[in-house]
Each structure stands twice: as C-alpha cells, then as structure tokens.
GROMACS .gro file of C-alpha atoms in nm:
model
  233
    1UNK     CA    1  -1.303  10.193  11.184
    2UNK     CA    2  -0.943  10.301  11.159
    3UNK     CA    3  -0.882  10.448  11.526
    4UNK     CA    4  -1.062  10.572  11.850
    5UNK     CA    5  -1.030  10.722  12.160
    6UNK     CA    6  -1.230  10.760  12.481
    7UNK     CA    7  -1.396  11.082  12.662
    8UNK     CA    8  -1.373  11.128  13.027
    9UNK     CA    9  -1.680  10.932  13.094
   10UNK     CA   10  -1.519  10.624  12.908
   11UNK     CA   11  -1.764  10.629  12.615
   12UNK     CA   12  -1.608  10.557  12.322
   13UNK     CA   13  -1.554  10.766  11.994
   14UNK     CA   14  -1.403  10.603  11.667
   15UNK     CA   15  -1.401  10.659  11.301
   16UNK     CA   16  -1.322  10.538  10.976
   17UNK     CA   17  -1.522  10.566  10.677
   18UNK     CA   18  -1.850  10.431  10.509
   19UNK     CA   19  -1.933  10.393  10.123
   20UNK     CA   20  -2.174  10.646  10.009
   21UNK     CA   21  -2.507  10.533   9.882
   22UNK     CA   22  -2.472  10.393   9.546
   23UNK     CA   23  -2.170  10.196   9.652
   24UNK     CA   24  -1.798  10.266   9.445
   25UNK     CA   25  -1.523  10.406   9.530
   26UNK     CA   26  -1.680  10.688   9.705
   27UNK     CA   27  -1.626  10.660  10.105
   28UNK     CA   28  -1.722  10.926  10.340
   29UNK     CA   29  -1.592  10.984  10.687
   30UNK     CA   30  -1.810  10.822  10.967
   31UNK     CA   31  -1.798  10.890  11.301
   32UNK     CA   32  -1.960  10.671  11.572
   33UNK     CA   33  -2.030  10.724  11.990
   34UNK     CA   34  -2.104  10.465  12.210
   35UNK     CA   35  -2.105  10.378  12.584
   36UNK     CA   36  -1.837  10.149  12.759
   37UNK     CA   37  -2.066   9.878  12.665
   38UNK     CA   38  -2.096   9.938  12.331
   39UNK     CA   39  -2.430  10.083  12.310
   40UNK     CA   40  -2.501  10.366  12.046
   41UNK     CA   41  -2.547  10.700  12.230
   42UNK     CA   42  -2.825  10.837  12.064
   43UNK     CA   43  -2.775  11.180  12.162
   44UNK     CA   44  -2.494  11.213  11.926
   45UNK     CA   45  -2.512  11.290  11.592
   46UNK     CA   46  -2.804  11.129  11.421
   47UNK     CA   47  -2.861  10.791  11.663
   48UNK     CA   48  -2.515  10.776  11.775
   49UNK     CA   49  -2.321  10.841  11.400
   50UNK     CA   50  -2.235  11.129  11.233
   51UNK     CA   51  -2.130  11.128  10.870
   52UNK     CA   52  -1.946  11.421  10.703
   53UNK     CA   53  -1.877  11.451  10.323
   54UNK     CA   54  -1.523  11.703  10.313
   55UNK     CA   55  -1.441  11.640   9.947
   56UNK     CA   56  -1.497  11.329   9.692
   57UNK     CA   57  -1.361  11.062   9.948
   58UNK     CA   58  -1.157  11.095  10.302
   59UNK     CA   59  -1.000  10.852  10.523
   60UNK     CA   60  -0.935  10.940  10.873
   61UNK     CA   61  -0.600  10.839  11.048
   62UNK     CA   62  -0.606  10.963  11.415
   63UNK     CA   63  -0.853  11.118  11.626
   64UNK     CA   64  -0.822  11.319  11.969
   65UNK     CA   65  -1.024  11.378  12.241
   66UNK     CA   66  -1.003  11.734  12.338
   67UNK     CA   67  -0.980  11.874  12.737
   68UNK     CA   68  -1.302  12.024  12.658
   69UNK     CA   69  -1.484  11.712  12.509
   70UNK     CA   70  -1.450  11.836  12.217
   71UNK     CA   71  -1.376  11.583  11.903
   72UNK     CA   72  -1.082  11.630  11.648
   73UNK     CA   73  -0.993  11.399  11.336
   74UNK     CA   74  -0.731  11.459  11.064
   75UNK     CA   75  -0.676  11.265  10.779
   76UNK     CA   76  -0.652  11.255  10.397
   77UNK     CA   77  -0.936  11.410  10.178
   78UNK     CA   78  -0.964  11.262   9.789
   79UNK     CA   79  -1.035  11.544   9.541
   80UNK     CA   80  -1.174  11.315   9.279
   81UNK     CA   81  -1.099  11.240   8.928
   82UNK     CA   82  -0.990  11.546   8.701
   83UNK     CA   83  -1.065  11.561   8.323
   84UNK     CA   84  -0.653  11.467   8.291
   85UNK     CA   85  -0.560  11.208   8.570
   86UNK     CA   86  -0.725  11.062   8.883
   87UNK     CA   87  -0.711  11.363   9.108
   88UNK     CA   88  -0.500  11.477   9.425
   89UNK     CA   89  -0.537  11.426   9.799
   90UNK     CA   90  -0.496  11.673  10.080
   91UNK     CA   91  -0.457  11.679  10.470
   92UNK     CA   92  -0.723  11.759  10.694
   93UNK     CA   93  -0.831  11.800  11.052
   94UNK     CA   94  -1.226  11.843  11.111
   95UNK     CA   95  -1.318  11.925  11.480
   96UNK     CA   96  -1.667  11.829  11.631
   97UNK     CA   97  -1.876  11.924  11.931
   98UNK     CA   98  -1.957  11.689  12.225
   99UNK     CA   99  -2.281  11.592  12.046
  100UNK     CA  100  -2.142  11.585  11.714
  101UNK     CA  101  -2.188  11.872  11.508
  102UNK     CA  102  -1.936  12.040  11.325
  103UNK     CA  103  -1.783  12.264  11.544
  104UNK     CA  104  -1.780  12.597  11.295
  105UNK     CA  105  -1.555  12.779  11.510
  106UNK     CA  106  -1.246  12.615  11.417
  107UNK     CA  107  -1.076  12.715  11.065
  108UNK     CA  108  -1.337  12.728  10.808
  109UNK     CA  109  -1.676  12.653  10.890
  110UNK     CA  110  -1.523  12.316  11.112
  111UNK     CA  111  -1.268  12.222  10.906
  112UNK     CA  112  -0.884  12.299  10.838
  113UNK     CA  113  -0.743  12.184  10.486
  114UNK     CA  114  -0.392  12.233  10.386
  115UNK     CA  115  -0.273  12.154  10.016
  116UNK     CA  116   0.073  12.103  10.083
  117UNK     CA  117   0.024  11.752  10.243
  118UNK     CA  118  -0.131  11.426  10.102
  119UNK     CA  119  -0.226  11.308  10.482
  120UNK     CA  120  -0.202  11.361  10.842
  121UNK     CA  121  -0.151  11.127  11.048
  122UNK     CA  122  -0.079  11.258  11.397
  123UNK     CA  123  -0.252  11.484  11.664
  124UNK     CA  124  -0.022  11.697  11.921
  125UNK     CA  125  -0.306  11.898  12.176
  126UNK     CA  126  -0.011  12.133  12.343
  127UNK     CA  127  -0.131  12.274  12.705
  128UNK     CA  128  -0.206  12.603  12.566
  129UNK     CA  129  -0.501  12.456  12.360
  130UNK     CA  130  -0.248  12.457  12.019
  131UNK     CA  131  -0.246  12.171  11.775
  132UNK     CA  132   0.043  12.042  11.624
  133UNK     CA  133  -0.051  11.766  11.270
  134UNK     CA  134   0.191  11.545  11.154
  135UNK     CA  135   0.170  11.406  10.778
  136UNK     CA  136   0.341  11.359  10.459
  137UNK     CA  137   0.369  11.549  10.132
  138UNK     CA  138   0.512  11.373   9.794
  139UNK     CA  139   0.894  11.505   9.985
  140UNK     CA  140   0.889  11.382  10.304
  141UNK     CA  141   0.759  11.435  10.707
  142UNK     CA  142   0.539  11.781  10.790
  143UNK     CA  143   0.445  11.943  11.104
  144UNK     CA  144   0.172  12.198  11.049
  145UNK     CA  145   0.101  12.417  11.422
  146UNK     CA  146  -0.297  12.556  11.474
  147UNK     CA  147  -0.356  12.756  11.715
  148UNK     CA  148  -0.724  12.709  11.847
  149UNK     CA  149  -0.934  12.813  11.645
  150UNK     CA  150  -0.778  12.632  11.366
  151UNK     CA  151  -0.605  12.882  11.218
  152UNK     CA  152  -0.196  12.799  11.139
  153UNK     CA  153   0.044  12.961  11.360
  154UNK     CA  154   0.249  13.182  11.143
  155UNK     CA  155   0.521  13.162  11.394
  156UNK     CA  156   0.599  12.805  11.378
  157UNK     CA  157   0.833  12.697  11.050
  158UNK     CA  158   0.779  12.829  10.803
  159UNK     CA  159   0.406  13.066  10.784
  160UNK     CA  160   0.280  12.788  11.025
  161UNK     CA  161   0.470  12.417  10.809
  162UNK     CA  162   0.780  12.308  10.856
  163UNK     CA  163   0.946  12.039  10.671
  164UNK     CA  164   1.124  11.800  10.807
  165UNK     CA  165   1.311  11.668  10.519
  166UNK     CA  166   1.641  11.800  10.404
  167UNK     CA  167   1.903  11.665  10.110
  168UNK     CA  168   2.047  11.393  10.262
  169UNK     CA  169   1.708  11.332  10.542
  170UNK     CA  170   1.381  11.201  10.324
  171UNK     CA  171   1.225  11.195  10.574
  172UNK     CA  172   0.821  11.058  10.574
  173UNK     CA  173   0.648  11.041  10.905
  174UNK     CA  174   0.480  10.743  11.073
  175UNK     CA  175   0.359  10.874  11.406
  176UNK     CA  176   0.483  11.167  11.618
  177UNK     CA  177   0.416  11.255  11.977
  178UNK     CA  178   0.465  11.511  12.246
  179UNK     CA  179   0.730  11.434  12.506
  180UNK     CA  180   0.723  11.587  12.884
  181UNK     CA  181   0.982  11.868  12.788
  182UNK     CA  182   0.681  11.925  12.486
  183UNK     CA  183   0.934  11.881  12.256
  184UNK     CA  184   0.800  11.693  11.945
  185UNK     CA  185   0.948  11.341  11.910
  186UNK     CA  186   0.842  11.190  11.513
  187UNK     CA  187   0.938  10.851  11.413
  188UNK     CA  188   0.941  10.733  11.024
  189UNK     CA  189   1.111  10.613  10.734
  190UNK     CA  190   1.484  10.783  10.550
  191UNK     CA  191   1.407  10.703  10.161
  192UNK     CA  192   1.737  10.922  10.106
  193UNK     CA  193   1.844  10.564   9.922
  194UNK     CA  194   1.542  10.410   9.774
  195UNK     CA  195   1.683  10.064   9.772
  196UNK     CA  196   1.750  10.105  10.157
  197UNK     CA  197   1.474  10.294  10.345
  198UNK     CA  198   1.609  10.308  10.736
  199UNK     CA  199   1.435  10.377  11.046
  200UNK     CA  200   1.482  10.843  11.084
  201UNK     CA  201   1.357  11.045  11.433
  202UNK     CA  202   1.323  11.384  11.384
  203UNK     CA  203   1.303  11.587  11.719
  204UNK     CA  204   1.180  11.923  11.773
  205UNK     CA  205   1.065  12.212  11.980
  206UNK     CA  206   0.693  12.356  12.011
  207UNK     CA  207   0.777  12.631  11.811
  208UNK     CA  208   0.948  12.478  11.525
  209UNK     CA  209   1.304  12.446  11.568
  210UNK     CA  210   1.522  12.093  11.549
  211UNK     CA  211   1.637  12.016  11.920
  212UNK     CA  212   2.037  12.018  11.873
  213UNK     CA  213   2.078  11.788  12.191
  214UNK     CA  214   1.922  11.559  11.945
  215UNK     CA  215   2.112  11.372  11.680
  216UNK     CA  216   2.273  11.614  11.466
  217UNK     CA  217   2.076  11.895  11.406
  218UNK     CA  218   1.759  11.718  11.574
  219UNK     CA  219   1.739  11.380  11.328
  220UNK     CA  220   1.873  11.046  11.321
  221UNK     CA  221   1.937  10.739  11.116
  222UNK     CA  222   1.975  10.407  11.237
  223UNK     CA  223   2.013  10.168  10.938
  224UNK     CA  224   1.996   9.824  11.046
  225UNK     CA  225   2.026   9.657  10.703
  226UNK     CA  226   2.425   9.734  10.726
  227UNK     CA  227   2.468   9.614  11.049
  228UNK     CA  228   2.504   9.976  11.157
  229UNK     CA  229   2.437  10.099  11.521
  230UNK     CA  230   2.381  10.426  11.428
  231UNK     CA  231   2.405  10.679  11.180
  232UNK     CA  232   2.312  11.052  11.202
  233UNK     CA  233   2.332  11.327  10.969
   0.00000   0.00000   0.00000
C-alpha cells in the first residue's frame, strides 16, 4: 500500500500494487475498501479489492476522495520492454465509482494518460469539480488541469500543462497543494547544479500563471548547503 484516504463514513480506501499471477516484475494497481475497523467491505469491487491492469506495470502515488464519493488515483504506468531498451513510463489518473468500478465517464473509458510526464504525484480537487496533477517529466515539475470529466483544460498553461521549470529553475516536484486563496503551492528539488540540489517552491494560480507576490516570478530557492537564507530567481 503506498497511500490512502478516508470517505465520509470513515471507511478506508488505499492502494498500492500487487504482482500479477506468475510473479516478476509485473505489478498491477490494487485497490482495497475497508471499514474503520479494518474489515473488507465486500460490496466493493470483488470482496472488498479491485485490481486494474492500465499498461505493463503501474504504481500509484496519491489518491483522493472525491465530494461525491467518488475515488481518484494517479500515478506512473510502465509501458514494458521494447525490442531496443526497457521501455518508458507515463502519468496517470484512473477515477472509480463508490463501489469500485471504473468510472467510464472520466477521460477515456476511466482513465486519463498523458505522455509528457513519467509520474504524478499530487491531486488538487478545485471547488468547481477541476483537477489539478502534479508530476515530473525527464525536465523538471508539471501541473496538468482536468476539468471533470477528465478531459485537460486547454486554458490552463500551455493546451492544459504547464512547466514549471525554466533555465536557471530545474525544478522536479515532491508534493503540491491547494492553499485558501486556491493558489497552487508545490514544494521540490532545484537540480539547476547537479552537485547541489536545493530545496525550490513554485507558486501559482488556478489557471496557470506564477503568483508574482511570490518569490520572483512565483519560485524560490533556499540553498542551505551554502549557508544561504535565501535565494530566488
């Protein structure tokens, strides 16, 4: 089990990932319900687990319980092996029902994939039902806005992505969450020098744009390892 979170009746939904049958490296994600006591809730899925194959392997990283009961998880998907190397990952986010099932209304039949990123790791439910994601590609920090239904908001960033990194800000993202204002506060890693990664915030508003109150230009360095108090850029 790599996280969880609780409905409004306090039963509790986690998930992680189980080895297919056969054993491997093949790992599916797994998804489990049970009761404040830890019982299995047997109305959910298939005696209280649900198990979803999305691509060769995926590993969840967050998972949030919707106002409406309903169950979202995003993550990292493993394409498998190719005929040339060991294959790519992308990011997902896979929403189920209250009892489990793949809820096919949301991006393609239940599940939204996007390319561009290796992982999310992050869940932002804004009031208006939107999703923010929060991951990583091979250049730093993403934010990817769904509306709904699952579909990416072509008005946030840039066609619904925006990057967080610039030249001098590599930025990769650890966690991000919404703030009262519901501006969009993310917390990482600068790998601008490789031999001295510092701590970065990136800050910015529901529709895509770096807070300028923030920083400079919405980010921030503070490298300890000089003895530093701050540094932005």
């Amino acid at each position: 089990i790599n996280c969880f979170d609780f409905d409004t009746s306090g039963n509790i939904i986690s998930t992680g990932y189980a080895i297919a049958p056969g054993g491997g490296s093949i790992y599916h994600l797994t998804t489990v319900k049970t009761n404040s006591d830890g019982i299995l809730d047997s109305s959910f899925g298939t005696n209280g687990i649900i198990k979803t194959a999305i691509a060769y392997s995926e590993m969840p990283y967050a998972i949030k319980i919707l106002p409406d009961g309903r169950i979202l998880i995003c993550g990292s998907a493993y394409l498998g092996p190719t005929p040339s190397g060991p294959g790519g990952y992308i990011g997902f986010a896979i929403r189920y029902d209250k009892d489990g099932k793949i809820d096919e209304s949301f991006a393609t039949n239940g599940i939204f994939r996007l390319s561009t990123v290796s992982h999310f790791l992050s869940i932002i439910n804004l009031a208006d039902d939107s999703i923010i994601l929060a991951g990583n590609n091979n250049l730093g920090g993403i934010l990817a806005k769904l509306d709904k239904n699952g579909d990416l908001n072509t008005q946030f960033g840039n066609n619904g992505v925006l990057s967080l990194s610039e030249n001098n800000f590599r930025f990769a993202i650890e966690e991000a969450k919404i703030l009262s204002d519901n501006k969009i506060i993310c917390v990482g890693s600068d790998y601008s020098e490789n031999e001295n990664p510092k701590i970065a915030f990136s800050k910015v508003d529901e529709y895509g744009s770096f807070d300028s109150t923030f920083g400079q230009n919405g980010k921030m360095i503070l490298d300890f390892y000089d003895n530093k108090e701050s540094e932005v850029v």
